[in-house]
Amino acid sequence: MGEIRELVLKYALINAYTHRGKANPKAVIGKVLGENPELRKRAKEIIPPLVNEVVNEVNSLSLEEQEAKLREIYPEFFEEKNEKKEEKKGLPPPLPKAERGKVVTRFAPNPPDGAFHLGNARAAILSHEYARMYDGKFILRFDDTDPKVKRPEPIFYEWIKEDLEWLGFRIDEIHIASDRLEIYYDYAEKLIKMGKAYVCTCEPEKFRELRDKGGIACPPQGGAS
């Protein structure tokens, strides 16, 4: 049990150190089970209560105390971190004209797609890294407004959140697009009234033709202003 606690403490300190002093229990569990898959057999019995206990202990420390403790039990972390900084020169590249504290990024997965694949993870990581780089905000937006194609199930939303937490993300806001349709309609009406948009009544084939020619607006007989 002592060895397991040391493993949990290591990852709780790492997670806290990299996320402004607050460790996330689910992220810590993912790292612990990743390093020691054998613990999966006893995960429900031992891991959650132990992780919660250790995370509370770590989160009660100051940032300086967390760093000192991490250097004491796992100094290799700081060596590896320096090596990774050298490997990641210029990645991700700075954002032109970005201001610290004002950068907002979002990741918009389609819930019916279920668990992450590498492409999802790459897009999410880039968005999250830019938000953290500029002390900005990272938004998880569930893009679930087309149920005719794929009907979303509640479990899909949980899978995506769990995957992001396992990757060590800090999600600042969560939005579900299907819950915000009234907001979208309101802004659509405002744009139409301002003359910035119109309702297109073109046939699909005509619409695609005009779009492919460079986004030409529908002729008067094909649209209403």
Tab-separated table of C-alpha atoms in Angstrom:
chain	number	residue	atom	x	y	z
A	1	MET	CA	0.000	0.000	0.000
A	2	GLY	CA	2.931	2.306	0.751
A	3	GLU	CA	4.288	1.964	-2.792
A	4	ILE	CA	0.874	2.726	-4.284
A	5	ARG	CA	0.564	5.826	-2.123
A	6	GLU	CA	3.980	7.034	-3.262
A	7	LEU	CA	2.922	6.534	-6.887
A	8	VAL	CA	-0.304	8.468	-6.310
A	9	LEU	CA	1.585	11.241	-4.503
A	10	LYS	CA	4.036	11.559	-7.394
A	11	TYR	CA	1.315	12.068	-9.987
A	12	ALA	CA	-0.794	14.277	-7.721
A	13	LEU	CA	2.185	16.597	-7.251
A	14	ILE	CA	2.974	16.600	-10.980
A	15	ASN	CA	-0.648	17.358	-11.869
A	16	ALA	CA	-0.864	20.124	-9.259
A	17	TYR	CA	2.463	21.645	-10.309
A	18	THR	CA	1.386	21.819	-13.965
A	19	HIS	CA	-2.133	23.138	-13.201
A	20	ARG	CA	-1.597	26.103	-10.899
A	21	GLY	CA	-1.498	24.146	-7.664
A	22	LYS	CA	-4.715	22.131	-8.044
A	23	ALA	CA	-4.516	18.431	-8.866
A	24	ASN	CA	-7.426	16.671	-10.597
A	25	PRO	CA	-8.253	13.240	-9.058
A	26	LYS	CA	-9.414	11.701	-12.360
A	27	ALA	CA	-6.276	12.833	-14.163
A	28	VAL	CA	-4.154	11.371	-11.353
A	29	ILE	CA	-6.013	8.034	-11.509
A	30	GLY	CA	-5.396	7.838	-15.261
A	31	LYS	CA	-1.658	8.381	-14.814
A	32	VAL	CA	-1.390	5.900	-11.941
A	33	LEU	CA	-3.192	3.145	-13.853
A	34	GLY	CA	-1.180	3.950	-16.954
A	35	GLU	CA	2.104	3.350	-15.113
A	36	ASN	CA	0.847	0.314	-13.201
A	37	PRO	CA	-1.915	-1.497	-15.180
A	38	GLU	CA	-1.998	-4.249	-12.563
A	39	LEU	CA	-3.798	-1.863	-10.232
A	40	ARG	CA	-6.852	-1.903	-12.519
A	41	LYS	CA	-7.962	-5.111	-10.794
A	42	ARG	CA	-8.213	-3.223	-7.501
A	43	ALA	CA	-9.062	0.194	-8.947
A	44	LYS	CA	-12.569	0.569	-7.513
A	45	GLU	CA	-11.570	-0.830	-4.145
A	46	ILE	CA	-8.424	1.164	-3.463
A	47	ILE	CA	-7.638	3.868	-5.983
A	48	PRO	CA	-10.492	6.458	-5.701
A	49	PRO	CA	-10.418	6.853	-1.888
A	50	LEU	CA	-6.627	6.874	-1.795
A	51	VAL	CA	-6.351	9.342	-4.665
A	52	ASN	CA	-8.916	11.675	-3.111
A	53	GLU	CA	-7.049	11.604	0.192
A	54	VAL	CA	-3.676	12.331	-1.412
A	55	VAL	CA	-5.054	14.983	-3.797
A	56	ASN	CA	-6.660	16.844	-0.878
A	57	GLU	CA	-3.358	16.696	0.950
A	58	VAL	CA	-1.425	18.007	-2.067
A	59	ASN	CA	-3.953	20.747	-2.862
A	60	SER	CA	-3.665	22.060	0.693
A	61	LEU	CA	0.023	22.859	0.072
A	62	SER	CA	1.300	26.099	-1.423
A	63	LEU	CA	2.845	26.043	-4.910
A	64	GLU	CA	6.296	26.387	-3.346
A	65	GLU	CA	5.648	23.440	-1.003
A	66	GLN	CA	4.345	21.325	-3.875
A	67	GLU	CA	7.428	22.024	-5.964
A	68	ALA	CA	9.775	21.305	-3.047
A	69	LYS	CA	8.028	17.991	-2.324
A	70	LEU	CA	8.079	17.014	-6.001
A	71	ARG	CA	11.797	17.801	-6.253
A	72	GLU	CA	12.336	15.661	-3.172
A	73	ILE	CA	10.511	12.515	-4.328
A	74	TYR	CA	10.813	12.811	-8.113
A	75	PRO	CA	13.614	15.185	-9.253
A	76	GLU	CA	13.643	13.450	-12.649
A	77	PHE	CA	10.438	15.326	-13.527
A	78	PHE	CA	12.298	18.629	-13.802
A	79	GLU	CA	15.099	17.077	-15.850
A	80	GLU	CA	12.556	15.537	-18.240
A	81	LYS	CA	10.702	18.850	-18.417
A	82	ASN	CA	13.845	20.687	-19.488
A	83	GLU	CA	14.568	18.038	-22.114
A	84	LYS	CA	11.029	18.306	-23.492
A	85	LYS	CA	11.356	22.092	-23.703
A	86	GLU	CA	14.402	21.659	-25.893
A	87	GLU	CA	12.609	19.101	-28.080
A	88	LYS	CA	9.513	21.330	-28.465
A	89	LYS	CA	11.367	24.465	-29.648
A	90	GLY	CA	8.794	26.865	-31.000
A	91	LEU	CA	5.878	24.436	-30.656
A	92	PRO	CA	3.202	25.544	-30.626
A	93	PRO	CA	4.255	28.789	-32.376
A	94	PRO	CA	3.150	32.097	-30.812
A	95	LEU	CA	-0.172	33.603	-31.923
A	96	PRO	CA	0.170	36.936	-33.758
A	97	LYS	CA	-1.075	39.907	-31.691
A	98	ALA	CA	-2.323	37.607	-28.906
A	99	GLU	CA	-2.690	39.274	-25.496
A	100	ARG	CA	-2.150	37.422	-22.250
A	101	GLY	CA	-5.437	36.686	-20.514
A	102	LYS	CA	-7.536	37.405	-23.621
A	103	VAL	CA	-7.008	34.259	-25.688
A	104	VAL	CA	-10.065	31.975	-25.828
A	105	THR	CA	-9.881	28.605	-27.586
A	106	ARG	CA	-12.456	25.883	-28.023
A	107	PHE	CA	-12.570	22.212	-28.860
A	108	ALA	CA	-15.862	21.089	-30.450
A	109	PRO	CA	-16.197	17.294	-30.613
A	110	ASN	CA	-19.276	15.514	-31.936
A	111	PRO	CA	-20.507	13.353	-29.009
A	112	PRO	CA	-21.718	10.401	-31.146
A	113	ASP	CA	-18.124	9.931	-32.323
A	114	GLY	CA	-17.513	8.505	-28.844
A	115	ALA	CA	-14.047	7.963	-27.412
A	116	PHE	CA	-11.088	9.968	-28.701
A	117	HIS	CA	-8.788	8.936	-31.511
A	118	LEU	CA	-5.384	10.544	-32.133
A	119	GLY	CA	-6.812	13.178	-34.471
A	120	ASN	CA	-9.257	14.366	-31.803
A	121	ALA	CA	-6.523	14.449	-29.190
A	122	ARG	CA	-4.166	16.473	-31.404
A	123	ALA	CA	-6.788	19.156	-32.099
A	124	ALA	CA	-7.779	19.326	-28.440
A	125	ILE	CA	-4.177	19.534	-27.220
A	126	LEU	CA	-3.326	22.412	-29.568
A	127	SER	CA	-6.352	24.410	-28.409
A	128	HIS	CA	-5.639	23.690	-24.757
A	129	GLU	CA	-1.925	24.530	-25.046
A	130	TYR	CA	-2.626	27.917	-26.625
A	131	ALA	CA	-5.130	28.774	-23.891
A	132	ARG	CA	-2.630	27.843	-21.195
A	133	MET	CA	0.269	29.571	-22.991
A	134	TYR	CA	-1.539	32.913	-22.754
A	135	ASP	CA	-3.344	32.356	-19.413
A	136	GLY	CA	-6.562	32.316	-21.424
A	137	LYS	CA	-9.706	30.240	-21.467
A	138	PHE	CA	-10.304	26.745	-22.902
A	139	ILE	CA	-13.903	25.882	-23.802
A	140	LEU	CA	-15.283	22.414	-24.448
A	141	ARG	CA	-18.231	22.809	-26.844
A	142	PHE	CA	-20.247	19.705	-27.667
A	143	ASP	CA	-21.273	20.006	-31.331
A	144	ASP	CA	-24.495	17.998	-31.137
A	145	THR	CA	-26.977	19.925	-33.295
A	146	ASP	CA	-27.404	17.346	-36.067
A	147	PRO	CA	-29.158	14.369	-34.376
A	148	LYS	CA	-30.573	13.158	-37.707
A	149	VAL	CA	-27.110	11.962	-38.709
A	150	LYS	CA	-25.948	10.554	-35.367
A	151	ARG	CA	-28.065	10.582	-32.253
A	152	PRO	CA	-25.971	11.594	-29.212
A	153	GLU	CA	-26.232	9.541	-26.035
A	154	PRO	CA	-25.384	10.852	-22.528
A	155	ILE	CA	-22.505	8.387	-22.169
A	156	PHE	CA	-20.709	9.959	-25.137
A	157	TYR	CA	-20.466	13.308	-23.350
A	158	GLU	CA	-18.967	11.613	-20.293
A	159	TRP	CA	-16.442	9.684	-22.366
A	160	ILE	CA	-15.128	12.874	-23.946
A	161	LYS	CA	-14.828	14.685	-20.610
A	162	GLU	CA	-13.060	11.679	-19.088
A	163	ASP	CA	-10.626	11.530	-22.026
A	164	LEU	CA	-9.747	15.213	-21.633
A	165	GLU	CA	-9.283	14.814	-17.884
A	166	TRP	CA	-7.073	11.793	-18.473
A	167	LEU	CA	-4.931	13.959	-20.767
A	168	GLY	CA	-4.584	16.438	-17.900
A	169	PHE	CA	-6.739	19.215	-19.360
A	170	ARG	CA	-8.252	22.010	-17.310
A	171	ILE	CA	-11.629	22.819	-18.868
A	172	ASP	CA	-12.693	26.387	-18.087
A	173	GLU	CA	-16.195	26.203	-19.588
A	174	ILE	CA	-18.459	23.509	-21.045
A	175	HIS	CA	-21.164	24.365	-23.589
A	176	ILE	CA	-23.672	22.006	-25.194
A	177	ALA	CA	-24.690	23.426	-28.579
A	178	SER	CA	-28.147	21.802	-28.580
A	179	ASP	CA	-28.968	23.668	-25.347
A	180	ARG	CA	-28.119	27.016	-26.969
A	181	LEU	CA	-30.273	26.955	-30.116
A	182	GLU	CA	-32.390	29.910	-28.969
A	183	ILE	CA	-29.224	31.999	-28.679
A	184	TYR	CA	-28.140	31.033	-32.207
A	185	TYR	CA	-31.579	31.829	-33.649
A	186	ASP	CA	-31.582	35.194	-31.872
A	187	TYR	CA	-28.253	36.182	-33.419
A	188	ALA	CA	-29.322	34.882	-36.834
A	189	GLU	CA	-32.403	37.140	-36.739
A	190	LYS	CA	-30.286	40.113	-35.694
A	191	LEU	CA	-27.861	39.526	-38.605
A	192	ILE	CA	-30.737	39.298	-41.088
A	193	LYS	CA	-32.290	42.525	-39.771
A	194	MET	CA	-28.906	44.252	-40.059
A	195	GLY	CA	-28.621	43.157	-43.688
A	196	LYS	CA	-25.544	41.050	-42.896
A	197	ALA	CA	-27.253	37.753	-43.815
A	198	TYR	CA	-30.226	36.444	-45.781
A	199	VAL	CA	-32.311	33.291	-46.017
A	200	CYS	CA	-31.194	31.249	-49.017
A	201	THR	CA	-33.908	29.445	-50.999
A	202	CYS	CA	-31.653	28.162	-53.808
A	203	GLU	CA	-31.755	24.521	-54.775
A	204	PRO	CA	-28.869	22.583	-53.165
A	205	GLU	CA	-27.120	22.103	-56.521
A	206	LYS	CA	-27.238	25.844	-57.273
A	207	PHE	CA	-26.040	26.701	-53.791
A	208	ARG	CA	-23.019	24.389	-54.148
A	209	GLU	CA	-22.228	25.845	-57.581
A	210	LEU	CA	-22.204	29.410	-56.270
A	211	ARG	CA	-20.220	28.382	-53.201
A	212	ASP	CA	-17.569	26.644	-55.300
A	213	LYS	CA	-17.224	29.729	-57.503
A	214	GLY	CA	-15.977	31.686	-54.537
A	215	GLY	CA	-18.956	32.149	-52.264
A	216	ILE	CA	-21.165	34.134	-54.634
A	217	ALA	CA	-24.454	35.291	-53.114
A	218	CYS	CA	-27.652	33.803	-54.476
A	219	PRO	CA	-29.372	35.920	-57.165
A	220	PRO	CA	-32.495	37.888	-56.048
A	221	GLN	CA	-34.876	35.255	-57.338
A	222	GLY	CA	-33.037	32.599	-55.307
A	223	GLY	CA	-32.906	34.323	-51.955
A	224	ALA	CA	-34.750	36.721	-49.716
A	225	SER	CA	-33.023	39.665	-48.096
